[in-house]
JSON list of C-alpha atoms in Angstrom, two decimals:
[
{"chain": "A", "resi": 1, "resn": "LEU", "atom": "CA", "xyz": [75.98, 135.60, 77.26]},
{"chain": "A", "resi": 2, "resn": "ASN", "atom": "CA", "xyz": [75.86, 133.83, 80.19]},
{"chain": "A", "resi": 3, "resn": "ASP", "atom": "CA", "xyz": [73.59, 131.44, 80.91]},
{"chain": "A", "resi": 4, "resn": "ASN", "atom": "CA", "xyz": [72.91, 131.65, 84.64]},
{"chain": "A", "resi": 5, "resn": "GLY", "atom": "CA", "xyz": [71.97, 135.19, 85.42]},
{"chain": "A", "resi": 6, "resn": "SER", "atom": "CA", "xyz": [75.81, 135.94, 86.39]},
{"chain": "A", "resi": 7, "resn": "TRP", "atom": "CA", "xyz": [76.15, 138.81, 84.29]},
{"chain": "A", "resi": 8, "resn": "CYS", "atom": "CA", "xyz": [78.84, 141.57, 84.50]},
{"chain": "A", "resi": 9, "resn": "ARG", "atom": "CA", "xyz": [79.44, 143.72, 87.78]},
{"chain": "A", "resi": 10, "resn": "CYS", "atom": "CA", "xyz": [81.67, 146.25, 86.14]},
{"chain": "A", "resi": 11, "resn": "LYS", "atom": "CA", "xyz": [80.71, 150.01, 85.74]},
{"chain": "A", "resi": 12, "resn": "PRO", "atom": "CA", "xyz": [81.01, 150.52, 82.05]},
{"chain": "A", "resi": 13, "resn": "CYS", "atom": "CA", "xyz": [78.55, 147.32, 81.86]},
{"chain": "A", "resi": 14, "resn": "VAL", "atom": "CA", "xyz": [76.26, 147.96, 84.46]},
{"chain": "A", "resi": 15, "resn": "ALA", "atom": "CA", "xyz": [75.33, 151.51, 83.20]},
{"chain": "A", "resi": 16, "resn": "GLN", "atom": "CA", "xyz": [73.86, 149.51, 80.03]},
{"chain": "A", "resi": 17, "resn": "TYR", "atom": "CA", "xyz": [71.76, 147.62, 82.15]},
{"chain": "A", "resi": 18, "resn": "ARG", "atom": "CA", "xyz": [67.98, 148.40, 81.77]},
{"chain": "A", "resi": 19, "resn": "PRO", "atom": "CA", "xyz": [66.29, 147.23, 84.63]},
{"chain": "A", "resi": 20, "resn": "ASP", "atom": "CA", "xyz": [63.22, 149.27, 83.90]},
{"chain": "A", "resi": 21, "resn": "MET", "atom": "CA", "xyz": [62.50, 147.23, 80.99]},
{"chain": "A", "resi": 22, "resn": "GLY", "atom": "CA", "xyz": [61.31, 144.27, 83.26]},
{"chain": "A", "resi": 23, "resn": "GLN", "atom": "CA", "xyz": [63.37, 140.60, 83.76]},
{"chain": "A", "resi": 24, "resn": "GLN", "atom": "CA", "xyz": [63.08, 140.27, 80.12]},
{"chain": "A", "resi": 25, "resn": "GLY", "atom": "CA", "xyz": [64.42, 143.46, 78.98]},
{"chain": "A", "resi": 26, "resn": "ALA", "atom": "CA", "xyz": [67.37, 143.93, 81.43]},
{"chain": "A", "resi": 27, "resn": "LEU", "atom": "CA", "xyz": [70.08, 143.39, 79.28]},
{"chain": "A", "resi": 28, "resn": "SER", "atom": "CA", "xyz": [68.83, 143.52, 75.81]},
{"chain": "A", "resi": 29, "resn": "ASN", "atom": "CA", "xyz": [70.17, 147.10, 75.14]},
{"chain": "A", "resi": 30, "resn": "TYR", "atom": "CA", "xyz": [73.48, 145.94, 76.09]},
{"chain": "A", "resi": 31, "resn": "PHE", "atom": "CA", "xyz": [73.43, 142.72, 74.12]},
{"chain": "A", "resi": 32, "resn": "TRP", "atom": "CA", "xyz": [72.00, 144.33, 71.19]},
{"chain": "A", "resi": 33, "resn": "ASN", "atom": "CA", "xyz": [74.72, 147.29, 70.98]},
{"chain": "A", "resi": 34, "resn": "TYR", "atom": "CA", "xyz": [77.01, 144.80, 71.26]},
{"chain": "A", "resi": 35, "resn": "VAL", "atom": "CA", "xyz": [75.50, 143.13, 68.12]},
{"chain": "A", "resi": 36, "resn": "ASN", "atom": "CA", "xyz": [75.01, 146.00, 66.33]},
{"chain": "A", "resi": 37, "resn": "ARG", "atom": "CA", "xyz": [78.58, 146.38, 66.66]},
{"chain": "A", "resi": 38, "resn": "LEU", "atom": "CA", "xyz": [80.14, 143.58, 66.29]},
{"chain": "A", "resi": 39, "resn": "ALA", "atom": "CA", "xyz": [77.91, 143.31, 62.28]},
{"chain": "A", "resi": 40, "resn": "ARG", "atom": "CA", "xyz": [79.31, 146.81, 61.74]},
{"chain": "A", "resi": 41, "resn": "ALA", "atom": "CA", "xyz": [82.92, 145.51, 62.31]},
{"chain": "A", "resi": 42, "resn": "ALA", "atom": "CA", "xyz": [82.61, 142.21, 60.25]},
{"chain": "A", "resi": 43, "resn": "ALA", "atom": "CA", "xyz": [80.30, 144.33, 57.36]},
{"chain": "A", "resi": 44, "resn": "GLU", "atom": "CA", "xyz": [83.79, 146.10, 57.20]},
{"chain": "A", "resi": 45, "resn": "THR", "atom": "CA", "xyz": [85.75, 142.60, 56.04]},
{"chain": "A", "resi": 46, "resn": "HIS", "atom": "CA", "xyz": [82.99, 140.15, 55.58]},
{"chain": "A", "resi": 47, "resn": "PRO", "atom": "CA", "xyz": [79.85, 141.86, 53.38]},
{"chain": "A", "resi": 48, "resn": "GLN", "atom": "CA", "xyz": [78.24, 139.03, 52.96]},
{"chain": "A", "resi": 49, "resn": "ALA", "atom": "CA", "xyz": [78.20, 137.71, 56.84]},
{"chain": "A", "resi": 50, "resn": "ARG", "atom": "CA", "xyz": [75.29, 137.76, 58.65]},
{"chain": "A", "resi": 51, "resn": "LEU", "atom": "CA", "xyz": [75.00, 137.89, 62.07]},
{"chain": "A", "resi": 52, "resn": "ILE", "atom": "CA", "xyz": [72.08, 135.77, 64.38]},
{"chain": "A", "resi": 53, "resn": "GLY", "atom": "CA", "xyz": [71.91, 137.13, 67.80]},
{"chain": "A", "resi": 54, "resn": "LEU", "atom": "CA", "xyz": [69.30, 135.15, 70.31]},
{"chain": "A", "resi": 55, "resn": "ALA", "atom": "CA", "xyz": [66.86, 137.26, 72.04]},
{"chain": "A", "resi": 56, "resn": "TYR", "atom": "CA", "xyz": [66.77, 134.79, 75.79]},
{"chain": "A", "resi": 57, "resn": "SER", "atom": "CA", "xyz": [66.34, 135.11, 79.13]},
{"chain": "A", "resi": 58, "resn": "ASP", "atom": "CA", "xyz": [67.52, 138.56, 80.40]},
{"chain": "A", "resi": 59, "resn": "TYR", "atom": "CA", "xyz": [67.82, 139.96, 76.97]},
{"chain": "A", "resi": 60, "resn": "THR", "atom": "CA", "xyz": [64.31, 138.15, 75.25]},
{"chain": "A", "resi": 61, "resn": "ALA", "atom": "CA", "xyz": [62.12, 141.31, 74.77]},
{"chain": "A", "resi": 62, "resn": "PRO", "atom": "CA", "xyz": [63.12, 144.18, 71.68]},
{"chain": "A", "resi": 63, "resn": "PRO", "atom": "CA", "xyz": [65.72, 146.18, 73.14]},
{"chain": "A", "resi": 64, "resn": "ARG", "atom": "CA", "xyz": [64.39, 149.88, 73.06]},
{"chain": "A", "resi": 65, "resn": "GLY", "atom": "CA", "xyz": [65.99, 153.02, 70.48]},
{"chain": "A", "resi": 66, "resn": "ILE", "atom": "CA", "xyz": [67.92, 150.55, 68.83]},
{"chain": "A", "resi": 67, "resn": "ARG", "atom": "CA", "xyz": [67.79, 150.08, 65.06]},
{"chain": "A", "resi": 68, "resn": "PHE", "atom": "CA", "xyz": [69.86, 146.53, 63.57]},
{"chain": "A", "resi": 69, "resn": "GLU", "atom": "CA", "xyz": [72.41, 146.57, 61.35]},
{"chain": "A", "resi": 70, "resn": "PRO", "atom": "CA", "xyz": [71.25, 145.02, 57.76]},
{"chain": "A", "resi": 71, "resn": "ASN", "atom": "CA", "xyz": [73.03, 142.20, 58.19]},
{"chain": "A", "resi": 72, "resn": "VAL", "atom": "CA", "xyz": [71.80, 141.37, 62.21]},
{"chain": "A", "resi": 73, "resn": "GLY", "atom": "CA", "xyz": [68.80, 138.81, 62.38]},
{"chain": "A", "resi": 74, "resn": "VAL", "atom": "CA", "xyz": [67.16, 137.50, 65.94]},
{"chain": "A", "resi": 75, "resn": "LEU", "atom": "CA", "xyz": [66.72, 133.86, 67.25]},
{"chain": "A", "resi": 76, "resn": "ILE", "atom": "CA", "xyz": [64.45, 134.46, 69.68]},
{"chain": "A", "resi": 77, "resn": "CYS", "atom": "CA", "xyz": [63.31, 132.02, 72.72]},
{"chain": "A", "resi": 78, "resn": "ARG", "atom": "CA", "xyz": [59.66, 130.76, 73.04]},
{"chain": "A", "resi": 79, "resn": "MET", "atom": "CA", "xyz": [56.83, 129.00, 74.71]},
{"chain": "A", "resi": 80, "resn": "PRO", "atom": "CA", "xyz": [54.09, 129.07, 72.52]},
{"chain": "A", "resi": 81, "resn": "TYR", "atom": "CA", "xyz": [52.78, 126.31, 74.74]},
{"chain": "A", "resi": 82, "resn": "ARG", "atom": "CA", "xyz": [51.29, 128.78, 77.12]},
{"chain": "A", "resi": 83, "resn": "TYR", "atom": "CA", "xyz": [49.28, 130.23, 74.19]},
{"chain": "A", "resi": 84, "resn": "TRP", "atom": "CA", "xyz": [46.05, 129.50, 76.31]},
{"chain": "A", "resi": 85, "resn": "HIS", "atom": "CA", "xyz": [47.29, 132.64, 78.25]},
{"chain": "A", "resi": 86, "resn": "ALA", "atom": "CA", "xyz": [45.80, 135.40, 76.10]},
{"chain": "A", "resi": 87, "resn": "GLU", "atom": "CA", "xyz": [48.06, 137.96, 77.55]},
{"chain": "A", "resi": 88, "resn": "TYR", "atom": "CA", "xyz": [51.11, 135.53, 77.28]},
{"chain": "A", "resi": 89, "resn": "HIS", "atom": "CA", "xyz": [50.43, 134.87, 73.64]},
{"chain": "A", "resi": 90, "resn": "ARG", "atom": "CA", "xyz": [49.86, 138.95, 72.66]},
{"chain": "A", "resi": 91, "resn": "GLN", "atom": "CA", "xyz": [52.71, 139.69, 74.25]},
{"chain": "A", "resi": 92, "resn": "ASP", "atom": "CA", "xyz": [54.94, 137.23, 72.23]},
{"chain": "A", "resi": 93, "resn": "TYR", "atom": "CA", "xyz": [53.71, 138.04, 69.19]},
{"chain": "A", "resi": 94, "resn": "ASP", "atom": "CA", "xyz": [54.19, 141.57, 69.96]},
{"chain": "A", "resi": 95, "resn": "GLN", "atom": "CA", "xyz": [57.89, 141.21, 70.98]},
{"chain": "A", "resi": 96, "resn": "LEU", "atom": "CA", "xyz": [58.15, 138.79, 67.37]},
{"chain": "A", "resi": 97, "resn": "ARG", "atom": "CA", "xyz": [56.54, 141.75, 65.66]},
{"chain": "A", "resi": 98, "resn": "ALA", "atom": "CA", "xyz": [59.33, 144.28, 67.37]},
{"chain": "A", "resi": 99, "resn": "PHE", "atom": "CA", "xyz": [61.83, 142.80, 66.82]},
{"chain": "A", "resi": 100, "resn": "VAL", "atom": "CA", "xyz": [61.44, 142.92, 62.98]},
{"chain": "A", "resi": 101, "resn": "GLU", "atom": "CA", "xyz": [59.61, 146.39, 62.68]},
{"chain": "A", "resi": 102, "resn": "GLN", "atom": "CA", "xyz": [60.84, 148.50, 65.33]},
{"chain": "A", "resi": 103, "resn": "CYS", "atom": "CA", "xyz": [64.59, 147.02, 65.13]},
{"chain": "A", "resi": 104, "resn": "GLY", "atom": "CA", "xyz": [64.83, 146.41, 61.56]},
{"chain": "A", "resi": 105, "resn": "ALA", "atom": "CA", "xyz": [65.85, 142.54, 62.33]},
{"chain": "A", "resi": 106, "resn": "ALA", "atom": "CA", "xyz": [66.68, 141.58, 58.94]},
{"chain": "A", "resi": 107, "resn": "THR", "atom": "CA", "xyz": [65.59, 137.79, 59.82]},
{"chain": "A", "resi": 108, "resn": "LEU", "atom": "CA", "xyz": [63.90, 135.86, 62.30]},
{"chain": "A", "resi": 109, "resn": "PHE", "atom": "CA", "xyz": [64.30, 132.69, 63.72]},
{"chain": "A", "resi": 110, "resn": "THR", "atom": "CA", "xyz": [62.49, 130.85, 66.41]},
{"chain": "A", "resi": 111, "resn": "TRP", "atom": "CA", "xyz": [64.24, 128.31, 69.47]},
{"chain": "A", "resi": 112, "resn": "GLU", "atom": "CA", "xyz": [60.61, 126.52, 70.11]},
{"chain": "A", "resi": 113, "resn": "TYR", "atom": "CA", "xyz": [61.01, 124.92, 73.87]},
{"chain": "A", "resi": 114, "resn": "LEU", "atom": "CA", "xyz": [59.51, 121.75, 72.85]},
{"chain": "A", "resi": 115, "resn": "ILE", "atom": "CA", "xyz": [60.35, 120.10, 76.53]},
{"chain": "A", "resi": 116, "resn": "HIS", "atom": "CA", "xyz": [58.37, 122.17, 78.75]},
{"chain": "A", "resi": 117, "resn": "PRO", "atom": "CA", "xyz": [57.51, 121.23, 80.88]},
{"chain": "A", "resi": 118, "resn": "TRP", "atom": "CA", "xyz": [60.65, 118.44, 81.30]},
{"chain": "A", "resi": 119, "resn": "ALA", "atom": "CA", "xyz": [59.45, 114.94, 81.39]},
{"chain": "A", "resi": 120, "resn": "GLU", "atom": "CA", "xyz": [60.68, 113.81, 84.36]},
{"chain": "A", "resi": 121, "resn": "SER", "atom": "CA", "xyz": [58.95, 116.66, 86.33]},
{"chain": "A", "resi": 122, "resn": "TYR", "atom": "CA", "xyz": [55.24, 116.54, 84.55]},
{"chain": "A", "resi": 123, "resn": "PRO", "atom": "CA", "xyz": [54.43, 113.16, 82.36]},
{"chain": "A", "resi": 124, "resn": "PHE", "atom": "CA", "xyz": [51.82, 115.03, 80.88]},
{"chain": "A", "resi": 125, "resn": "VAL", "atom": "CA", "xyz": [53.38, 117.03, 78.62]},
{"chain": "A", "resi": 126, "resn": "PRO", "atom": "CA", "xyz": [51.14, 119.59, 76.50]},
{"chain": "A", "resi": 127, "resn": "VAL", "atom": "CA", "xyz": [49.68, 118.46, 73.16]},
{"chain": "A", "resi": 128, "resn": "THR", "atom": "CA", "xyz": [48.81, 121.85, 71.80]},
{"chain": "A", "resi": 129, "resn": "PRO", "atom": "CA", "xyz": [48.03, 120.78, 67.89]},
{"chain": "A", "resi": 130, "resn": "ARG", "atom": "CA", "xyz": [45.60, 124.07, 67.31]},
{"chain": "A", "resi": 131, "resn": "ILE", "atom": "CA", "xyz": [47.60, 126.51, 69.26]},
{"chain": "A", "resi": 132, "resn": "SER", "atom": "CA", "xyz": [50.55, 125.06, 66.93]},
{"chain": "A", "resi": 133, "resn": "ALA", "atom": "CA", "xyz": [48.52, 125.29, 63.77]},
{"chain": "A", "resi": 134, "resn": "THR", "atom": "CA", "xyz": [48.03, 129.24, 64.35]},
{"chain": "A", "resi": 135, "resn": "ASP", "atom": "CA", "xyz": [51.56, 129.63, 65.97]},
{"chain": "A", "resi": 136, "resn": "ALA", "atom": "CA", "xyz": [52.88, 128.44, 62.00]},
{"chain": "A", "resi": 137, "resn": "ARG", "atom": "CA", "xyz": [50.33, 130.17, 60.43]},
{"chain": "A", "resi": 138, "resn": "PHE", "atom": "CA", "xyz": [51.11, 133.59, 61.86]},
{"chain": "A", "resi": 139, "resn": "LEU", "atom": "CA", "xyz": [54.94, 133.02, 61.45]},
{"chain": "A", "resi": 140, "resn": "ALA", "atom": "CA", "xyz": [55.11, 131.76, 58.47]},
{"chain": "A", "resi": 141, "resn": "GLY", "atom": "CA", "xyz": [52.78, 134.83, 57.32]},
{"chain": "A", "resi": 142, "resn": "MET", "atom": "CA", "xyz": [55.75, 136.58, 58.39]},
{"chain": "A", "resi": 143, "resn": "PRO", "atom": "CA", "xyz": [58.32, 137.80, 55.58]},
{"chain": "A", "resi": 144, "resn": "ALA", "atom": "CA", "xyz": [61.73, 137.88, 58.10]},
{"chain": "A", "resi": 145, "resn": "PHE", "atom": "CA", "xyz": [60.87, 134.06, 59.29]},
{"chain": "A", "resi": 146, "resn": "GLY", "atom": "CA", "xyz": [63.86, 131.80, 58.60]},
{"chain": "A", "resi": 147, "resn": "GLY", "atom": "CA", "xyz": [62.46, 129.23, 60.46]},
{"chain": "A", "resi": 148, "resn": "GLY", "atom": "CA", "xyz": [62.69, 127.44, 63.84]},
{"chain": "A", "resi": 149, "resn": "TYR", "atom": "CA", "xyz": [64.44, 125.15, 65.63]},
{"chain": "A", "resi": 150, "resn": "MET", "atom": "CA", "xyz": [62.78, 122.74, 68.37]},
{"chain": "A", "resi": 151, "resn": "GLN", "atom": "CA", "xyz": [64.66, 122.20, 71.24]},
{"chain": "A", "resi": 152, "resn": "LEU", "atom": "CA", "xyz": [64.71, 118.30, 72.75]},
{"chain": "A", "resi": 153, "resn": "GLN", "atom": "CA", "xyz": [66.46, 116.75, 75.64]},
{"chain": "A", "resi": 154, "resn": "ILE", "atom": "CA", "xyz": [69.46, 114.36, 74.94]},
{"chain": "A", "resi": 155, "resn": "ASN", "atom": "CA", "xyz": [71.51, 112.54, 77.40]},
{"chain": "A", "resi": 156, "resn": "SER", "atom": "CA", "xyz": [74.30, 111.09, 77.15]},
{"chain": "A", "resi": 157, "resn": "VAL", "atom": "CA", "xyz": [74.74, 106.99, 76.90]},
{"chain": "A", "resi": 158, "resn": "LYS", "atom": "CA", "xyz": [78.18, 105.06, 77.55]},
{"chain": "A", "resi": 159, "resn": "ARG", "atom": "CA", "xyz": [79.41, 101.59, 76.26]},
{"chain": "A", "resi": 160, "resn": "ASN", "atom": "CA", "xyz": [81.99, 99.34, 78.88]},
{"chain": "A", "resi": 161, "resn": "GLY", "atom": "CA", "xyz": [81.96, 102.77, 80.68]},
{"chain": "A", "resi": 162, "resn": "GLU", "atom": "CA", "xyz": [82.86, 105.56, 78.52]},
{"chain": "A", "resi": 163, "resn": "PRO", "atom": "CA", "xyz": [81.34, 108.04, 76.90]},
{"chain": "A", "resi": 164, "resn": "ALA", "atom": "CA", "xyz": [79.30, 106.22, 73.34]},
{"chain": "A", "resi": 165, "resn": "GLY", "atom": "CA", "xyz": [77.24, 108.95, 72.08]},
{"chain": "A", "resi": 166, "resn": "LEU", "atom": "CA", "xyz": [73.86, 110.71, 72.70]},
{"chain": "A", "resi": 167, "resn": "VAL", "atom": "CA", "xyz": [70.35, 109.59, 72.23]},
{"chain": "A", "resi": 168, "resn": "TRP", "atom": "CA", "xyz": [66.58, 111.61, 72.22]},
{"chain": "A", "resi": 169, "resn": "SER", "atom": "CA", "xyz": [65.37, 111.33, 76.01]},
{"chain": "A", "resi": 170, "resn": "HIS", "atom": "CA", "xyz": [62.16, 110.93, 74.96]},
{"chain": "A", "resi": 171, "resn": "PRO", "atom": "CA", "xyz": [60.66, 110.15, 71.95]},
{"chain": "A", "resi": 172, "resn": "VAL", "atom": "CA", "xyz": [57.67, 108.63, 72.86]},
{"chain": "A", "resi": 173, "resn": "ILE", "atom": "CA", "xyz": [56.68, 111.63, 74.39]},
{"chain": "A", "resi": 174, "resn": "ASP", "atom": "CA", "xyz": [58.15, 114.47, 72.38]},
{"chain": "A", "resi": 175, "resn": "HIS", "atom": "CA", "xyz": [57.53, 112.84, 69.00]},
{"chain": "A", "resi": 176, "resn": "PHE", "atom": "CA", "xyz": [54.16, 114.31, 68.20]},
{"chain": "A", "resi": 177, "resn": "ARG", "atom": "CA", "xyz": [54.57, 117.77, 69.37]},
{"chain": "A", "resi": 178, "resn": "LEU", "atom": "CA", "xyz": [58.10, 117.70, 67.38]},
{"chain": "A", "resi": 179, "resn": "TYR", "atom": "CA", "xyz": [56.92, 116.51, 64.28]},
{"chain": "A", "resi": 180, "resn": "PHE", "atom": "CA", "xyz": [53.43, 118.23, 64.10]},
{"chain": "A", "resi": 181, "resn": "ARG", "atom": "CA", "xyz": [55.40, 121.25, 64.64]},
{"chain": "A", "resi": 182, "resn": "MET", "atom": "CA", "xyz": [57.30, 120.24, 61.74]},
{"chain": "A", "resi": 183, "resn": "LYS", "atom": "CA", "xyz": [54.96, 119.44, 59.10]},
{"chain": "A", "resi": 184, "resn": "LEU", "atom": "CA", "xyz": [52.82, 122.96, 59.66]},
{"chain": "A", "resi": 185, "resn": "TYR", "atom": "CA", "xyz": [56.26, 124.36, 58.82]},
{"chain": "A", "resi": 186, "resn": "ASP", "atom": "CA", "xyz": [56.18, 123.22, 55.66]},
{"chain": "A", "resi": 187, "resn": "ASP", "atom": "CA", "xyz": [53.15, 123.44, 55.18]},
{"chain": "A", "resi": 188, "resn": "PRO", "atom": "CA", "xyz": [51.09, 125.85, 57.34]},
{"chain": "A", "resi": 189, "resn": "SER", "atom": "CA", "xyz": [47.96, 124.92, 55.18]},
{"chain": "A", "resi": 190, "resn": "LEU", "atom": "CA", "xyz": [47.67, 121.37, 56.49]},
{"chain": "A", "resi": 191, "resn": "GLU", "atom": "CA", "xyz": [44.06, 120.88, 58.42]},
{"chain": "A", "resi": 192, "resn": "VAL", "atom": "CA", "xyz": [44.49, 120.40, 61.97]},
{"chain": "A", "resi": 193, "resn": "ASP", "atom": "CA", "xyz": [41.82, 117.94, 62.04]},
{"chain": "A", "resi": 194, "resn": "ALA", "atom": "CA", "xyz": [42.96, 115.94, 59.01]},
{"chain": "A", "resi": 195, "resn": "LEU", "atom": "CA", "xyz": [46.87, 115.91, 60.11]},
{"chain": "A", "resi": 196, "resn": "LEU", "atom": "CA", "xyz": [45.51, 114.36, 63.77]},
{"chain": "A", "resi": 197, "resn": "SER", "atom": "CA", "xyz": [43.22, 112.62, 61.51]}
]
């Protein structure tokens, strides 16, 4: 789906929207019904194929009344640096569990927004090693968990006025958050204080 909120306004699509599910779920049933139809079709011609749907924007929340096809997994976008807020933390974990337990997601991956808040707008980025450790242990304890993608900010560079590649925009600011979470995904039993030391 679009990354801008410009959803289709035709009657068949709008009929599937669920504004009663709130901003994070208004398009969940619409999106996951499509993923399920695609998964069924793919299984007929490519039985070994797996589909991973992105839980993001207005379709972050698990759909209601939909059981995923056996070849469907989820890549859910999340911001664990906000877990200092207990209710946000609880809701996020409820969503993760629901995708697996209620929807039957075969696999669960996470898209971690390590770049938020943006360094340009908030130079004192949250470094939350204990929250990361608790979160990594929770995820590692979920049998469906397959790993996490950690988003970073990149910018293009030019040489003699021509595009010449990409660079990591804020390695000094972002490296600890990335490194720490990767170490914990590799071994969730690591002791936080020892790792910090």
